[in-house]
Amino acid sequence: LAEGESGLEGSVEYAVDLFDRVTVESLAGRLVAVLEAVAADPEVRVGAVEVLTDAERVSVLERWAVGREPGVAAVTFHGLFEAAVDARPDAAAVVSGGLVLSYGQVEARANALAHWLTGRGVGPESVVALVLPRSVDIVIAQLAVLKAGGAYLPVDPEYPAERIAYMLEDARPVLVLRELPVLGEESVSRPAVVVEPQSPAYVIYTSGSTGRPKGVVVAHAGLAAFAAAEVERFAVDADSRVLQFASPSFDASVLELVMTFAAGAALVVPPAGPLAGEVLAEVLTAEEVTHALIPPAALASVPASAFPHFRSLIVGGDATSAELVDRWAPGRRMVNAYGPTESTVVATTSTPLTAGTGVPSMGTPIPGTRTYVLDAALRPVAPGVAGELYLAGAGLARGYLGRPGLTAERFVADPYGPAGSRMYRTGDVARWSRTGELEYLGRSDDQVKVR
């Protein structure tokens, strides 16, 4: 900078291997804006100077940040399944080895168990713990709890005994199922239980950044938009075969169930045990799986093969490398999905990935979701600038089970949404690209994932 006849004049030198011209011109423009604001009001705090242009503000708070209106009617978790029953009762709903259960058969079993549950005090706002592995039984049990009006708490029986004991003590469920009961003459008709959109559907325990497991209570309200987004963005239909990969204790299992039921597809339940490497490859091939959510670590372990039926791959739960995209994107739809448990599984997805495009972005918000990248004062940051990611919309969880203080700390008032709305502080650091996609940069705390 130097003083000239008309004031300060200057130029910017930059490394072309790190920055492009558009980015540098944008940074220079922000510097000019700050200098002009300070010159106009020497008492102003630099941190209070608005550096966003009007157009940028519209982009980061409206055009990019707000997923389109879902345009779908509210529906409960089990309502998705029941709609598929009504449409195609004889279609395969669950496949496990030689066992094939139709939607009508699963409906009858789930209804009977739901009546058994209501007879034992299960109803709205109650929690039922399901200490069951990935299986046909847990699918029936989950549907039964939902039909009875309750919320299911999945507990992986492979967890250490101390963790299971802690979860059950903390959640205080009205009932704990470690196996399906032997039923008598229970009705197979649908229970006449009214379930409101804000009623809890499930409770998922996650350690998060505190290190102490906490139960996230997720309502039915966000499932309609989530289901519509899955059908559209993952290209799932009634002929699809969706792999049950995730442990029921992870909310990725909810993605698998919702994707299946929303499209009237079939859920493929693999044999018990870890799914990776040659075992996973064999399941994908032998079971003719068409759709699966597979974390990057497991995906990297799968040996090369054609997988002719595997046409839609969702990756999530961790960062996906460019190498995985190069290997798996050709020949199928591959989508990167992002979302914490506190926002009904998925908040953003990428467009279908293509080889040679590098590390995938987090994409854009799904319908019904709002995404903000904010600074420490909860102000929107400019495109290309790092900030903390906040999520809002119908998919937000109700909060943490029995922890109002922690809920108030993480779920805060949304200053940019409708009156009375909330947003969730994810703790993830992100930025907007110039094309309106979110890019993941890391964590704002010291949280790490250990696998």
XYZ file of C-alpha atoms in Angstrom:
451
model
C 0.000 0.000 0.000
C 1.132 3.534 -0.754
C -0.453 6.980 -0.524
C -1.382 8.410 -3.905
C -3.154 11.502 -5.158
C -6.617 9.986 -4.548
C -5.743 8.170 -1.311
C -4.220 4.781 -0.577
C -3.245 2.717 -3.589
C -1.853 -0.787 -3.700
C -1.540 -4.128 -5.412
C -1.668 -7.753 -4.355
C 0.880 -10.418 -5.150
C -0.235 -14.033 -4.756
C 0.929 -17.582 -5.390
C -0.997 -18.877 -8.388
C -0.637 -22.474 -7.203
C -2.624 -21.589 -4.065
C -5.107 -18.928 -5.196
C -6.967 -17.966 -8.346
C -7.672 -14.423 -9.531
C -11.334 -14.428 -8.494
C -10.453 -15.394 -4.902
C -7.758 -12.734 -4.588
C -10.007 -10.025 -6.050
C -12.656 -11.013 -3.517
C -10.164 -10.759 -0.625
C -8.947 -7.380 -1.866
C -12.526 -6.157 -2.119
C -13.175 -7.139 1.500
C -10.053 -5.277 2.628
C -11.267 -2.166 0.812
C -14.688 -2.514 2.447
C -13.116 -2.714 5.910
C -10.866 0.296 5.260
C -13.792 2.367 3.963
C -15.944 1.464 6.988
C -13.162 2.354 9.439
C -12.436 5.616 7.624
C -16.127 6.534 7.768
C -16.381 5.722 11.478
C -13.033 5.531 13.328
C -14.834 4.352 16.482
C -16.284 1.238 14.851
C -14.954 -2.141 16.007
C -13.247 -3.968 13.187
C -15.093 -7.140 14.152
C -18.410 -5.350 13.634
C -17.688 -4.340 10.044
C -19.920 -6.119 7.511
C -17.722 -7.614 4.802
C -20.376 -9.516 2.878
C -21.939 -7.968 -0.188
C -25.736 -8.059 -0.439
C -25.502 -10.755 -3.097
C -23.203 -12.896 -0.961
C -25.489 -12.558 2.030
C -28.437 -13.766 -0.017
C -26.374 -16.724 -1.222
C -25.051 -17.914 2.144
C -28.311 -17.399 4.042
C -30.925 -18.177 1.402
C -30.007 -19.357 -2.080
C -27.357 -21.911 -1.056
C -28.286 -22.436 2.575
C -31.936 -23.422 2.295
C -32.970 -26.757 0.834
C -36.047 -26.519 -1.313
C -39.459 -27.127 0.183
C -40.020 -30.887 0.472
C -43.503 -30.749 -1.031
C -44.510 -33.954 0.765
C -47.100 -34.626 3.435
C -45.994 -35.398 6.977
C -45.581 -39.094 7.664
C -44.445 -41.246 10.564
C -41.585 -43.718 10.371
C -43.943 -46.697 10.387
C -46.310 -44.795 8.089
C -43.679 -45.077 5.349
C -43.724 -48.834 5.775
C -47.506 -49.054 5.926
C -47.823 -47.112 2.668
C -45.620 -49.736 1.004
C -47.766 -52.498 2.542
C -50.908 -50.945 1.094
C -49.309 -50.492 -2.336
C -47.573 -53.884 -2.739
C -48.354 -56.288 0.126
C -46.869 -59.288 -1.687
C -43.571 -57.605 -2.613
C -40.429 -58.736 -0.804
C -39.707 -56.524 2.199
C -36.886 -58.388 3.980
C -34.494 -60.951 2.534
C -32.105 -62.986 4.685
C -30.450 -66.009 3.113
C -33.279 -68.310 2.079
C -35.878 -66.358 4.087
C -38.031 -63.881 2.170
C -40.777 -61.989 3.990
C -43.295 -59.911 2.067
C -44.480 -56.505 3.192
C -47.752 -58.105 4.247
C -45.992 -60.757 6.330
C -43.745 -58.255 8.086
C -46.797 -56.055 8.705
C -48.685 -58.897 10.390
C -45.763 -59.825 12.628
C -45.035 -56.210 13.567
C -48.709 -55.497 14.303
C -49.016 -58.524 16.584
C -45.877 -57.532 18.484
C -47.110 -53.945 18.711
C -50.324 -55.110 20.423
C -48.189 -57.192 22.796
C -46.114 -54.099 23.577
C -49.114 -51.845 24.232
C -50.398 -54.436 26.649
C -47.197 -53.936 28.620
C -47.382 -50.185 28.872
C -45.633 -49.067 25.694
C -47.107 -45.904 24.201
C -46.266 -42.345 23.150
C -43.145 -40.886 24.818
C -42.013 -44.284 26.089
C -38.714 -45.902 25.133
C -38.192 -49.589 24.379
C -34.628 -50.913 24.309
C -33.872 -53.482 21.607
C -30.730 -55.439 22.511
C -30.682 -57.243 19.188
C -28.101 -57.677 16.421
C -28.486 -56.742 12.781
C -31.282 -59.145 11.816
C -34.824 -59.673 10.560
C -36.003 -59.707 14.181
C -34.822 -56.186 14.925
C -36.601 -54.820 11.843
C -39.868 -56.331 13.066
C -39.210 -55.096 16.606
C -38.438 -51.548 15.447
C -41.659 -51.375 13.439
C -43.635 -52.825 16.344
C -42.351 -50.233 18.817
C -43.169 -47.432 16.375
C -46.661 -48.813 15.733
C -47.245 -48.964 19.494
C -46.407 -45.253 19.654
C -43.056 -45.639 21.371
C -39.472 -44.851 20.455
C -36.978 -47.638 19.973
C -33.493 -47.597 21.462
C -31.187 -49.940 19.510
C -28.419 -51.486 21.601
C -25.781 -53.568 19.867
C -25.393 -56.767 21.937
C -21.700 -56.803 20.915
C -21.085 -53.634 22.932
C -19.106 -54.028 26.167
C -21.349 -54.972 29.085
C -20.490 -51.720 30.873
C -21.673 -49.598 27.938
C -24.914 -51.564 27.602
C -25.570 -51.209 31.334
C -24.898 -47.465 31.158
C -27.252 -46.948 28.197
C -30.074 -48.867 29.853
C -29.610 -47.058 33.157
C -29.457 -43.668 31.451
C -32.431 -44.200 29.115
C -34.639 -46.008 31.651
C -36.711 -47.817 29.006
C -40.138 -49.151 29.939
C -39.160 -52.480 28.403
C -35.991 -54.264 27.252
C -36.209 -56.898 24.506
C -33.249 -59.241 24.065
C -35.257 -61.557 21.810
C -38.714 -61.486 20.287
C -41.370 -62.854 22.654
C -43.543 -65.865 21.890
C -46.890 -64.339 21.001
C -50.332 -65.726 21.734
C -53.540 -64.587 20.083
C -52.565 -60.966 19.500
C -54.388 -59.192 16.699
C -52.566 -58.628 13.427
C -54.571 -55.480 12.696
C -52.829 -52.098 12.840
C -52.893 -50.613 16.336
C -55.114 -47.551 16.602
C -52.403 -45.426 18.195
C -52.151 -41.751 17.277
C -48.531 -40.708 16.757
C -47.813 -36.995 16.359
C -44.989 -35.640 14.164
C -43.103 -34.417 17.226
C -43.395 -37.750 19.017
C -40.026 -39.504 19.400
C -39.308 -42.243 16.865
C -35.949 -43.504 18.067
C -33.092 -42.798 20.468
C -29.520 -43.224 19.285
C -26.603 -43.038 21.731
C -23.551 -41.174 20.500
C -20.412 -40.162 22.342
C -19.856 -36.955 20.382
C -17.320 -34.467 21.688
C -18.065 -35.041 25.381
C -16.795 -38.618 25.505
C -19.820 -39.596 27.590
C -22.565 -41.424 25.665
C -25.749 -39.396 25.315
C -29.100 -40.331 23.849
C -30.264 -38.269 20.870
C -34.067 -38.225 20.692
C -35.240 -37.994 17.086
C -38.870 -37.299 16.223
C -40.945 -38.431 13.237
C -41.217 -34.854 11.921
C -38.177 -34.852 9.637
C -38.690 -38.278 8.086
C -40.997 -37.279 5.224
C -38.483 -34.865 3.701
C -35.614 -37.264 4.430
C -37.421 -40.122 2.698
C -38.189 -38.011 -0.373
C -34.567 -36.878 -0.550
C -33.299 -40.475 -0.379
C -35.584 -41.685 -3.168
C -34.540 -38.783 -5.388
C -30.833 -38.431 -4.622
C -30.006 -42.135 -4.276
C -32.223 -43.277 -7.190
C -33.970 -46.007 -5.212
C -37.123 -47.696 -6.513
C -39.367 -50.697 -5.859
C -36.938 -53.060 -7.609
C -33.991 -52.032 -5.430
C -32.268 -54.329 -2.948
C -30.841 -52.295 -0.056
C -28.075 -53.733 2.096
C -28.497 -53.665 5.883
C -24.849 -52.799 6.530
C -24.917 -50.616 9.630
C -25.189 -51.758 13.213
C -28.687 -50.896 14.499
C -27.008 -48.706 17.124
C -25.877 -46.257 14.435
C -28.293 -43.928 12.702
C -27.010 -45.104 9.328
C -29.367 -48.028 9.950
C -32.248 -45.541 9.848
C -31.099 -44.419 6.391
C -31.212 -48.028 5.213
C -34.711 -48.633 6.593
C -36.182 -45.359 5.348
C -34.633 -45.791 1.899
C -36.138 -49.278 1.669
C -39.617 -48.534 2.963
C -40.057 -45.220 1.143
C -39.535 -46.952 -2.199
C -41.187 -50.267 -1.360
C -37.833 -51.969 -1.942
C -36.317 -55.062 -0.303
C -33.930 -54.925 2.663
C -31.109 -57.465 2.391
C -30.022 -58.741 5.827
C -26.523 -60.276 5.569
C -25.106 -63.041 7.786
C -23.970 -62.040 11.267
C -20.458 -60.723 11.724
C -18.273 -57.917 10.382
C -18.865 -56.740 6.826
C -15.631 -55.853 5.056
C -13.174 -57.146 2.501
C -14.023 -60.355 0.687
C -17.041 -61.020 2.935
C -18.640 -57.725 1.909
C -17.753 -58.336 -1.743
C -19.439 -61.753 -1.598
C -22.602 -60.289 -0.050
C -22.803 -57.536 -2.677
C -22.514 -60.096 -5.456
C -24.468 -63.083 -4.126
C -27.381 -61.009 -2.799
C -27.506 -58.816 -5.920
C -27.391 -55.673 -3.765
C -28.275 -52.540 -5.722
C -27.997 -49.894 -2.980
C -25.730 -49.603 0.054
C -24.315 -47.070 2.473
C -20.720 -48.109 3.106
C -18.207 -46.106 5.186
C -14.928 -45.272 3.425
C -12.833 -47.595 5.625
C -14.962 -50.628 4.757
C -15.200 -49.609 1.111
C -11.415 -49.432 0.798
C -11.131 -53.042 1.981
C -13.336 -54.509 -0.756
C -11.355 -56.271 -3.510
C -11.891 -55.223 -7.099
C -14.836 -56.833 -8.877
C -17.535 -55.976 -11.410
C -20.552 -55.939 -9.014
C -23.005 -55.787 -11.922
C -26.104 -55.183 -9.794
C -24.563 -52.549 -7.502
C -25.828 -49.293 -9.007
C -26.070 -46.810 -6.133
C -23.382 -46.273 -3.478
C -23.683 -43.830 -0.599
C -20.549 -42.985 1.357
C -20.573 -41.203 4.688
C -19.549 -41.282 8.317
C -16.006 -40.165 7.505
C -14.034 -38.301 4.839
C -13.952 -39.984 1.438
C -10.700 -39.875 -0.504
C -10.289 -38.980 -4.168
C -8.856 -42.466 -4.720
C -12.080 -44.119 -3.535
C -14.115 -41.879 -5.832
C -11.853 -42.748 -8.775
C -12.307 -46.447 -8.079
C -16.004 -46.671 -7.223
C -17.776 -43.863 -9.107
C -17.428 -45.282 -12.641
C -20.380 -47.460 -13.568
C -22.712 -46.452 -10.768
C -24.214 -43.509 -8.897
C -21.939 -42.576 -6.004
C -23.074 -39.907 -3.548
C -21.302 -38.420 -0.522
C -23.702 -37.895 2.399
C -23.159 -35.836 5.555
C -25.203 -35.496 8.687
C -24.962 -35.877 12.452
C -27.413 -37.975 14.449
C -28.890 -34.716 15.736
C -30.300 -33.924 12.278
C -32.180 -37.097 11.229
C -29.217 -38.909 9.680
C -28.503 -36.802 6.572
C -28.376 -33.018 6.212
C -26.487 -32.612 2.932
C -25.526 -34.734 -0.053
C -23.266 -34.219 -3.017
C -24.340 -34.562 -6.603
C -23.354 -37.903 -8.184
C -19.569 -38.122 -8.063
C -17.305 -38.647 -11.064
C -13.766 -39.983 -11.236
C -10.965 -37.473 -11.492
C -12.726 -34.689 -9.598
C -10.786 -35.001 -6.330
C -12.084 -35.115 -2.772
C -15.895 -34.854 -2.782
C -17.700 -31.944 -1.188
C -20.421 -32.228 1.427
C -22.812 -30.999 -1.235
C -26.004 -29.062 -0.629
C -28.814 -29.279 1.951
C -31.575 -31.810 1.383
C -35.178 -30.538 1.165
C -36.426 -29.096 4.444
C -32.925 -28.468 5.819
C -31.088 -25.165 6.334
C -27.293 -24.976 6.594
C -25.337 -22.004 7.895
C -21.584 -21.404 8.101
C -21.140 -18.876 10.918
C -18.379 -17.151 12.854
C -18.042 -17.039 16.644
C -20.610 -14.214 16.802
C -23.117 -16.290 14.761
C -22.681 -14.104 11.696
C -22.482 -15.665 8.229
C -19.016 -15.870 6.739
C -18.147 -15.174 3.130
C -17.743 -17.908 0.518
C -14.328 -19.533 0.885
C -14.023 -18.518 4.547
C -14.004 -21.175 7.273
C -16.706 -21.129 9.933
C -18.680 -23.504 12.112
C -21.512 -25.407 10.459
C -25.004 -25.055 11.933
C -28.047 -27.065 10.845
C -31.724 -26.193 11.067
C -35.046 -27.442 9.753
C -37.639 -30.144 10.335
C -34.996 -32.837 10.744
C -33.528 -31.451 13.976
C -33.677 -33.854 16.899
C -35.727 -32.956 19.954
C -32.539 -32.936 21.987
C -30.601 -35.159 24.369
C -32.522 -37.589 26.534
C -32.696 -36.319 30.100
C -30.110 -33.561 29.511
C -31.825 -30.201 29.163
C -28.614 -28.284 29.839
C -26.666 -29.968 27.068
C -29.668 -29.645 24.745
C -29.815 -25.885 25.365
C -26.072 -25.609 24.740
C -26.072 -27.402 21.379
C -29.545 -26.524 20.074
C -29.706 -22.735 20.001
C -32.067 -20.117 18.606
C -31.886 -19.723 14.836
C -31.504 -15.983 14.106
C -32.067 -16.528 10.369
C -35.045 -18.886 10.396
C -38.728 -18.582 11.304
C -39.609 -17.195 14.733
C -39.011 -19.759 17.460
C -36.896 -22.071 15.296
C -33.680 -23.704 16.456
C -30.366 -24.632 14.898
C -27.841 -27.270 15.899
C -24.197 -26.446 16.464
C -22.352 -29.327 14.799
C -18.789 -28.536 15.867
C -17.715 -29.167 12.269
C -15.729 -26.526 10.398
C -16.766 -25.921 6.802
C -16.830 -23.306 4.066
C -18.916 -22.453 1.044
C -17.374 -22.974 -2.371
C -17.960 -20.385 -5.082
C -20.531 -22.721 -6.616
C -22.568 -23.028 -3.433
C -21.388 -26.400 -2.129
C -20.203 -27.075 1.414
C -16.624 -28.246 1.928
C -15.585 -30.039 5.118
C -12.439 -28.709 6.814
C -12.324 -30.497 10.181
C -13.521 -30.097 13.754
C -13.717 -27.019 15.948
C -12.899 -29.147 19.004
C -10.553 -32.056 19.692
C -13.022 -34.792 18.764
C -11.550 -37.675 16.776
C -13.038 -40.919 15.495
C -11.497 -44.193 16.598
C -12.475 -47.223 14.533
